[in-house]
Amino acid sequence: MSFALPNNVPSFTSSQRVYEDGYWGSSGRIHGQQNGHTGNGFADKIGEFLDRRELPMYKDKPYSYAASRKQGYLYRRKRVIAGGILFVIGLIYWMGAFSSGGRIPDDIKKSGKNAWSWLKRPDFAAADWDERRERVKEAFMLSWDGYEQYAWGNDEFHPISKTGQQMVPNGMGWIIVDALDTLMIMNLTSRLTHAREWLSTSLNYDQDHEVNTFETTIRMLGGLLSAHYLSTAYPDWAPLSDDDKGAPGEDLYLEKATDLADRLLGAFDSASGIPYASVNLKTLKGVPSHMDGGASSTAEAASLQLEMKYLAKLTGEKNYWDKAEKVIQVIDDNGMEDGLLPIFIYADRGHFRGENIRLGSRGDSYYEYLIKQYLQTSKQEPVYLEMWNQAIAAVRKHLITYSAPSHFTVLAERPDGLAKKLSPKMDHLVCFMPGTIALGATGGLTEANAKKSSSWGKKQEEEMRLARELTKTCWGMYKVMATGLAPEITYFNIDEPPKMETDGVKASAEMGNAEDADWKSDYIIKLMDSHNLQRPETVESLFYMWRITGDNIYREWGWEMFKSFVKYSAVEDGTGFTSLSNANQLPPIAKDNMESFWLAETLKYLYLLFSPNDLLPLDQIVINTEAHIFPRFELGKLFSTGWKRKPRDAAGHIVQEVEKDTTEIMGE
């Protein structure tokens, strides 16, 4: 799941867009110059791509960071050697030596979306999931190769106009770094070779520019750490000799991650320990948000922990751990009712701003990272399980309602606080939640195995039922749309007063395929919310639900979603896939933008959904909110939970301990 404000959105006037519209602007984002590459058609460009005999011209930028100076001489020698090796490998790559194993069928390259002939074939009763996985891989290769051809090294890619843009003057590697682990999982060796060559020679975070702390952490730091983990734990995936143990480039991903993390730590230097919304990568100074009264969003502040704690474990540098852990302590010390938090928090004061409570944008991944922190450290930090259990109970108490008349489960919002009116609105971002609920109930085991545990009971049964119903609601967001692709925001018809879980759970209606099916009236899609941004949250939950329940329906829903992406978002001339400005009309209106999470999350989750279950077993890993893969690990001697929750009452409010007067004690 990933919170990213859409690029190039229309000028919406809805009050619901007030926080989202200025997202990148509030975090210092700018657009750079467009990449003006042109071409004579995708097939011709692919031919040129395979026949090139020279590398693009890159500047070999200096590489150093404070944390590595104690070993600087060794790293500099290794980097020079690694750069030379990668240069040679890159030359061989551009000459086409690694073309086998990652080949796009010629008809797709030549004709783009019109050549996906399998779309015209009826689906057989017995699905060939290996073949379907290959179709996802083809979509990834088409997207990557279009980016590589027309916008290489740029942070943004516009596949229709065939241009790229930078988010900071010299680029962040936004698309390349975010997709590294997908390249590995899909075993795309030649493309990974080119990406590593770019990292080694062109990626430099020493730039005098503000970047968003959260997005840079989950995408860039998370991407580098995941690449390090997969390249070491699974060396046969997209194997490269340069990153083998003892090779000059062995630590490339980890060194880049450490350099970036040292720069991001400046965001944590606030009076409270809550990170600022942005940080300057060169000056290492945190920068308050340029809107929202300078407050950071709760999700931004509290979704950095998996990345920083894993880096601390890898490097033995406890500072990363302590900074990230402090954030959760400050948040929890506010003692918010039932553990549900407003979506903004001041970095300088450590107190919340406003009372808007939701699990969509600005709030979502705080809750996700509670249960995942518990699992990341092999269930050795029970405080995070306690906080997760409190939060999920509060979600069921305050936010779960039901649509009318079909009784679909809705995870709603409380924009004015828990005591005020419920809003029957669900961002697509909320659709991470059913998979996360299932993960929390089972710990990543299959449901069948989890039920054998002595800890399984009524609570877990009810949570799995909730996960199933919420997944169905999210799937309905796709089925209700003309293209079969979900809108950014969905509203629901509900009863007045709203029916809550405590009123009793009724069976939801079946989702028939008729265009005028009655169940569709439960969903309200507003024109300003009808854009589709290639988001991953629903397929993320489908992946978790398939792995945990074994119910084939989640794979089938994922296949239907993928077919809709291919049918309606593939670019005509085969340069990739685009997000849509309006996904509720035919033909849809294209936005001409490929989000980085299309490669990092959506296609990765689809690929894993159609893969065998022993590929990255859920009980051995945690997946960050940008779908980057980290291992579970033991705390060991160096690390521990460095804080304790304050005593609180049944509603979650902190109980102030009354200190006895000293004179009274002495007189007793």
PDB file of C-alpha atoms in Angstrom, residues 250-425:
ATOM      1  CA  GLU A 250      28.547  -6.705  -2.934  1.00  0.00           C
ATOM      2  CA  ASP A 251      27.486  -3.764  -0.763  1.00  0.00           C
ATOM      3  CA  LEU A 252      26.195  -1.405  -3.457  1.00  0.00           C
ATOM      4  CA  TYR A 253      22.559  -1.474  -2.333  1.00  0.00           C
ATOM      5  CA  LEU A 254      23.424  -1.274   1.358  1.00  0.00           C
ATOM      6  CA  GLU A 255      25.900   1.577   0.902  1.00  0.00           C
ATOM      7  CA  LYS A 256      23.385   3.596  -1.082  1.00  0.00           C
ATOM      8  CA  ALA A 257      20.739   2.843   1.548  1.00  0.00           C
ATOM      9  CA  THR A 258      23.000   3.952   4.383  1.00  0.00           C
ATOM     10  CA  ASP A 259      23.920   7.159   2.590  1.00  0.00           C
ATOM     11  CA  LEU A 260      20.257   7.977   2.020  1.00  0.00           C
ATOM     12  CA  ALA A 261      19.197   7.044   5.552  1.00  0.00           C
ATOM     13  CA  ASP A 262      21.875   9.286   7.073  1.00  0.00           C
ATOM     14  CA  ARG A 263      20.385  12.167   5.115  1.00  0.00           C
ATOM     15  CA  LEU A 264      16.820  11.296   6.072  1.00  0.00           C
ATOM     16  CA  LEU A 265      17.688  11.268   9.772  1.00  0.00           C
ATOM     17  CA  GLY A 266      17.763  15.060   9.668  1.00  0.00           C
ATOM     18  CA  ALA A 267      13.964  14.973   9.456  1.00  0.00           C
ATOM     19  CA  PHE A 268      13.844  13.441  12.950  1.00  0.00           C
ATOM     20  CA  ASP A 269      15.700  16.365  14.558  1.00  0.00           C
ATOM     21  CA  SER A 270      12.565  18.043  15.894  1.00  0.00           C
ATOM     22  CA  ALA A 271      11.827  19.064  19.456  1.00  0.00           C
ATOM     23  CA  SER A 272       9.478  16.103  19.891  1.00  0.00           C
ATOM     24  CA  GLY A 273      11.202  13.468  17.763  1.00  0.00           C
ATOM     25  CA  ILE A 274       8.301  13.387  15.287  1.00  0.00           C
ATOM     26  CA  PRO A 275       9.885  13.714  11.821  1.00  0.00           C
ATOM     27  CA  TYR A 276       9.262  16.762   9.688  1.00  0.00           C
ATOM     28  CA  ALA A 277       7.322  16.254   6.471  1.00  0.00           C
ATOM     29  CA  SER A 278      10.401  16.955   4.362  1.00  0.00           C
ATOM     30  CA  VAL A 279      14.167  17.009   4.617  1.00  0.00           C
ATOM     31  CA  ASN A 280      16.912  18.687   2.610  1.00  0.00           C
ATOM     32  CA  LEU A 281      19.198  15.941   1.366  1.00  0.00           C
ATOM     33  CA  LYS A 282      22.307  18.135   1.385  1.00  0.00           C
ATOM     34  CA  THR A 283      21.908  20.260   4.497  1.00  0.00           C
ATOM     35  CA  LEU A 284      20.246  17.383   6.416  1.00  0.00           C
ATOM     36  CA  LYS A 285      17.704  19.849   7.817  1.00  0.00           C
ATOM     37  CA  GLY A 286      14.120  18.843   8.447  1.00  0.00           C
ATOM     38  CA  VAL A 287      11.476  21.048   6.845  1.00  0.00           C
ATOM     39  CA  PRO A 288       7.906  21.438   8.178  1.00  0.00           C
ATOM     40  CA  SER A 289       5.060  20.948   5.759  1.00  0.00           C
ATOM     41  CA  HIS A 290       4.273  24.059   3.745  1.00  0.00           C
ATOM     42  CA  MET A 291       0.588  23.564   4.515  1.00  0.00           C
ATOM     43  CA  ASP A 292      -1.557  22.005   7.276  1.00  0.00           C
ATOM     44  CA  GLY A 293      -0.092  24.437   9.800  1.00  0.00           C
ATOM     45  CA  GLY A 294       3.299  22.808   9.353  1.00  0.00           C
ATOM     46  CA  ALA A 295       2.063  19.456  10.654  1.00  0.00           C
ATOM     47  CA  SER A 296       3.280  16.113   9.357  1.00  0.00           C
ATOM     48  CA  SER A 297       0.746  13.478   8.448  1.00  0.00           C
ATOM     49  CA  THR A 298       0.398  10.642  10.928  1.00  0.00           C
ATOM     50  CA  ALA A 299       1.033   7.963   8.325  1.00  0.00           C
ATOM     51  CA  GLU A 300       4.170   9.767   7.139  1.00  0.00           C
ATOM     52  CA  ALA A 301       5.613   9.992  10.641  1.00  0.00           C
ATOM     53  CA  ALA A 302       4.740   6.455  11.680  1.00  0.00           C
ATOM     54  CA  SER A 303       5.594   4.477   8.531  1.00  0.00           C
ATOM     55  CA  LEU A 304       9.379   4.743   8.606  1.00  0.00           C
ATOM     56  CA  GLN A 305       9.979   2.108  11.263  1.00  0.00           C
ATOM     57  CA  LEU A 306      10.298  -1.100   9.242  1.00  0.00           C
ATOM     58  CA  GLU A 307      12.940   0.487   7.043  1.00  0.00           C
ATOM     59  CA  MET A 308      15.001   2.130   9.778  1.00  0.00           C
ATOM     60  CA  LYS A 309      14.879  -0.885  12.091  1.00  0.00           C
ATOM     61  CA  TYR A 310      15.977  -3.290   9.354  1.00  0.00           C
ATOM     62  CA  LEU A 311      18.847  -0.963   8.427  1.00  0.00           C
ATOM     63  CA  ALA A 312      19.855  -0.821  12.097  1.00  0.00           C
ATOM     64  CA  LYS A 313      19.909  -4.613  12.209  1.00  0.00           C
ATOM     65  CA  LEU A 314      22.050  -4.793   9.064  1.00  0.00           C
ATOM     66  CA  THR A 315      24.571  -2.161  10.127  1.00  0.00           C
ATOM     67  CA  GLY A 316      24.544  -2.464  13.909  1.00  0.00           C
ATOM     68  CA  GLU A 317      23.936   1.292  14.067  1.00  0.00           C
ATOM     69  CA  LYS A 318      21.368   1.633  16.850  1.00  0.00           C
ATOM     70  CA  ASN A 319      20.695   5.289  16.039  1.00  0.00           C
ATOM     71  CA  TYR A 320      18.343   4.341  13.205  1.00  0.00           C
ATOM     72  CA  TRP A 321      16.363   2.125  15.567  1.00  0.00           C
ATOM     73  CA  ASP A 322      16.146   4.682  18.348  1.00  0.00           C
ATOM     74  CA  LYS A 323      14.989   7.529  16.093  1.00  0.00           C
ATOM     75  CA  ALA A 324      12.233   5.444  14.504  1.00  0.00           C
ATOM     76  CA  GLU A 325      11.094   3.889  17.771  1.00  0.00           C
ATOM     77  CA  LYS A 326      10.842   7.262  19.518  1.00  0.00           C
ATOM     78  CA  VAL A 327       8.170   8.351  17.028  1.00  0.00           C
ATOM     79  CA  ILE A 328       5.790   5.593  18.133  1.00  0.00           C
ATOM     80  CA  GLN A 329       6.344   6.409  21.793  1.00  0.00           C
ATOM     81  CA  VAL A 330       5.536  10.095  21.256  1.00  0.00           C
ATOM     82  CA  ILE A 331       2.412   9.210  19.291  1.00  0.00           C
ATOM     83  CA  ASP A 332       1.198   6.704  21.856  1.00  0.00           C
ATOM     84  CA  ASP A 333       1.874   9.044  24.778  1.00  0.00           C
ATOM     85  CA  ASN A 334      -0.903  11.284  23.412  1.00  0.00           C
ATOM     86  CA  GLY A 335      -3.361   8.648  24.694  1.00  0.00           C
ATOM     87  CA  MET A 336      -5.910   9.066  21.917  1.00  0.00           C
ATOM     88  CA  GLU A 337      -9.296   7.449  22.465  1.00  0.00           C
ATOM     89  CA  ASP A 338      -9.318   3.741  21.572  1.00  0.00           C
ATOM     90  CA  GLY A 339      -6.031   4.083  19.713  1.00  0.00           C
ATOM     91  CA  LEU A 340      -7.522   5.819  16.658  1.00  0.00           C
ATOM     92  CA  LEU A 341      -5.469   8.832  15.628  1.00  0.00           C
ATOM     93  CA  PRO A 342      -6.122  12.146  13.864  1.00  0.00           C
ATOM     94  CA  ILE A 343      -4.318  12.307  10.532  1.00  0.00           C
ATOM     95  CA  PHE A 344      -1.962  15.219  11.343  1.00  0.00           C
ATOM     96  CA  ILE A 345       0.653  15.633  14.070  1.00  0.00           C
ATOM     97  CA  TYR A 346       2.971  18.576  14.810  1.00  0.00           C
ATOM     98  CA  ALA A 347       6.655  17.707  14.664  1.00  0.00           C
ATOM     99  CA  ASP A 348       7.698  20.502  17.000  1.00  0.00           C
ATOM    100  CA  ARG A 349       5.130  19.680  19.720  1.00  0.00           C
ATOM    101  CA  GLY A 350       4.359  16.010  19.217  1.00  0.00           C
ATOM    102  CA  HIS A 351       0.614  16.707  19.518  1.00  0.00           C
ATOM    103  CA  PHE A 352      -2.135  16.037  17.009  1.00  0.00           C
ATOM    104  CA  ARG A 353      -3.789  18.647  14.809  1.00  0.00           C
ATOM    105  CA  GLY A 354      -7.551  18.430  14.300  1.00  0.00           C
ATOM    106  CA  GLU A 355      -9.795  15.421  14.831  1.00  0.00           C
ATOM    107  CA  ASN A 356     -10.048  13.898  11.351  1.00  0.00           C
ATOM    108  CA  ILE A 357      -9.803  10.126  11.728  1.00  0.00           C
ATOM    109  CA  ARG A 358      -9.550   7.839   8.737  1.00  0.00           C
ATOM    110  CA  LEU A 359      -7.612   4.853   7.447  1.00  0.00           C
ATOM    111  CA  GLY A 360      -7.251   6.354   3.987  1.00  0.00           C
ATOM    112  CA  SER A 361      -4.703   8.949   2.955  1.00  0.00           C
ATOM    113  CA  ARG A 362      -2.590  10.419   5.764  1.00  0.00           C
ATOM    114  CA  GLY A 363      -3.653   7.773   8.272  1.00  0.00           C
ATOM    115  CA  ASP A 364      -3.407   4.378   6.611  1.00  0.00           C
ATOM    116  CA  SER A 365       0.062   2.916   7.084  1.00  0.00           C
ATOM    117  CA  TYR A 366       0.385   3.900  10.758  1.00  0.00           C
ATOM    118  CA  TYR A 367      -1.957   1.006  11.489  1.00  0.00           C
ATOM    119  CA  GLU A 368      -0.296  -1.262   8.942  1.00  0.00           C
ATOM    120  CA  TYR A 369       3.120  -0.786  10.554  1.00  0.00           C
ATOM    121  CA  LEU A 370       1.875  -1.655  14.045  1.00  0.00           C
ATOM    122  CA  ILE A 371       1.249  -5.297  13.236  1.00  0.00           C
ATOM    123  CA  LYS A 372       4.188  -5.493  10.854  1.00  0.00           C
ATOM    124  CA  GLN A 373       6.636  -4.199  13.473  1.00  0.00           C
ATOM    125  CA  TYR A 374       5.428  -6.986  15.746  1.00  0.00           C
ATOM    126  CA  LEU A 375       6.031  -9.565  13.017  1.00  0.00           C
ATOM    127  CA  GLN A 376       9.318  -8.033  11.805  1.00  0.00           C
ATOM    128  CA  THR A 377      11.059  -8.736  15.109  1.00  0.00           C
ATOM    129  CA  SER A 378       9.659 -12.269  15.299  1.00  0.00           C
ATOM    130  CA  LYS A 379       6.885 -11.385  17.761  1.00  0.00           C
ATOM    131  CA  GLN A 380       9.424 -10.261  20.385  1.00  0.00           C
ATOM    132  CA  GLU A 381       7.903  -6.788  20.829  1.00  0.00           C
ATOM    133  CA  PRO A 382       4.375  -7.408  22.139  1.00  0.00           C
ATOM    134  CA  VAL A 383       3.685  -3.684  22.612  1.00  0.00           C
ATOM    135  CA  TYR A 384       2.981  -3.410  18.889  1.00  0.00           C
ATOM    136  CA  LEU A 385       0.547  -6.306  18.955  1.00  0.00           C
ATOM    137  CA  GLU A 386      -1.212  -4.640  21.881  1.00  0.00           C
ATOM    138  CA  MET A 387      -1.506  -1.385  19.938  1.00  0.00           C
ATOM    139  CA  TRP A 388      -2.714  -3.212  16.819  1.00  0.00           C
ATOM    140  CA  ASN A 389      -5.365  -5.115  18.763  1.00  0.00           C
ATOM    141  CA  GLN A 390      -6.585  -1.891  20.351  1.00  0.00           C
ATOM    142  CA  ALA A 391      -6.771  -0.182  16.957  1.00  0.00           C
ATOM    143  CA  ILE A 392      -8.570  -3.007  15.144  1.00  0.00           C
ATOM    144  CA  ALA A 393     -11.134  -3.233  17.956  1.00  0.00           C
ATOM    145  CA  ALA A 394     -11.709   0.516  17.624  1.00  0.00           C
ATOM    146  CA  VAL A 395     -12.078   0.263  13.851  1.00  0.00           C
ATOM    147  CA  ARG A 396     -14.816  -2.301  14.361  1.00  0.00           C
ATOM    148  CA  LYS A 397     -16.467  -0.167  17.053  1.00  0.00           C
ATOM    149  CA  HIS A 398     -16.334   3.271  15.395  1.00  0.00           C
ATOM    150  CA  LEU A 399     -15.683   2.929  11.652  1.00  0.00           C
ATOM    151  CA  ILE A 400     -17.272  -0.263  10.305  1.00  0.00           C
ATOM    152  CA  THR A 401     -20.710   0.321   8.831  1.00  0.00           C
ATOM    153  CA  TYR A 402     -22.818  -1.256   6.075  1.00  0.00           C
ATOM    154  CA  SER A 403     -24.099  -0.047   2.736  1.00  0.00           C
ATOM    155  CA  ALA A 404     -27.740  -0.012   1.777  1.00  0.00           C
ATOM    156  CA  PRO A 405     -29.510  -1.986   0.575  1.00  0.00           C
ATOM    157  CA  SER A 406     -26.875  -4.675  -0.156  1.00  0.00           C
ATOM    158  CA  HIS A 407     -25.057  -4.695   3.218  1.00  0.00           C
ATOM    159  CA  PHE A 408     -21.507  -4.407   1.924  1.00  0.00           C
ATOM    160  CA  THR A 409     -18.990  -3.756   4.696  1.00  0.00           C
ATOM    161  CA  VAL A 410     -17.654  -0.184   4.634  1.00  0.00           C
ATOM    162  CA  LEU A 411     -14.620   1.124   6.528  1.00  0.00           C
ATOM    163  CA  ALA A 412     -15.788   4.717   6.915  1.00  0.00           C
ATOM    164  CA  GLU A 413     -14.283   7.963   8.253  1.00  0.00           C
ATOM    165  CA  ARG A 414     -14.894  10.291  11.191  1.00  0.00           C
ATOM    166  CA  PRO A 415     -13.779  13.661   9.779  1.00  0.00           C
ATOM    167  CA  ASP A 416     -14.790  15.595  12.914  1.00  0.00           C
ATOM    168  CA  GLY A 417     -13.787  13.076  15.554  1.00  0.00           C
ATOM    169  CA  LEU A 418     -15.225   9.884  17.022  1.00  0.00           C
ATOM    170  CA  ALA A 419     -18.175  11.653  18.650  1.00  0.00           C
ATOM    171  CA  LYS A 420     -19.325  13.261  15.392  1.00  0.00           C
ATOM    172  CA  LYS A 421     -20.972  12.076  12.196  1.00  0.00           C
ATOM    173  CA  LEU A 422     -19.674   9.142  10.211  1.00  0.00           C
ATOM    174  CA  SER A 423     -18.731   9.725   6.543  1.00  0.00           C
ATOM    175  CA  PRO A 424     -19.373   6.706   4.265  1.00  0.00           C
ATOM    176  CA  LYS A 425     -16.255   7.332   2.182  1.00  0.00           C
TER     177      LYS A 425
END
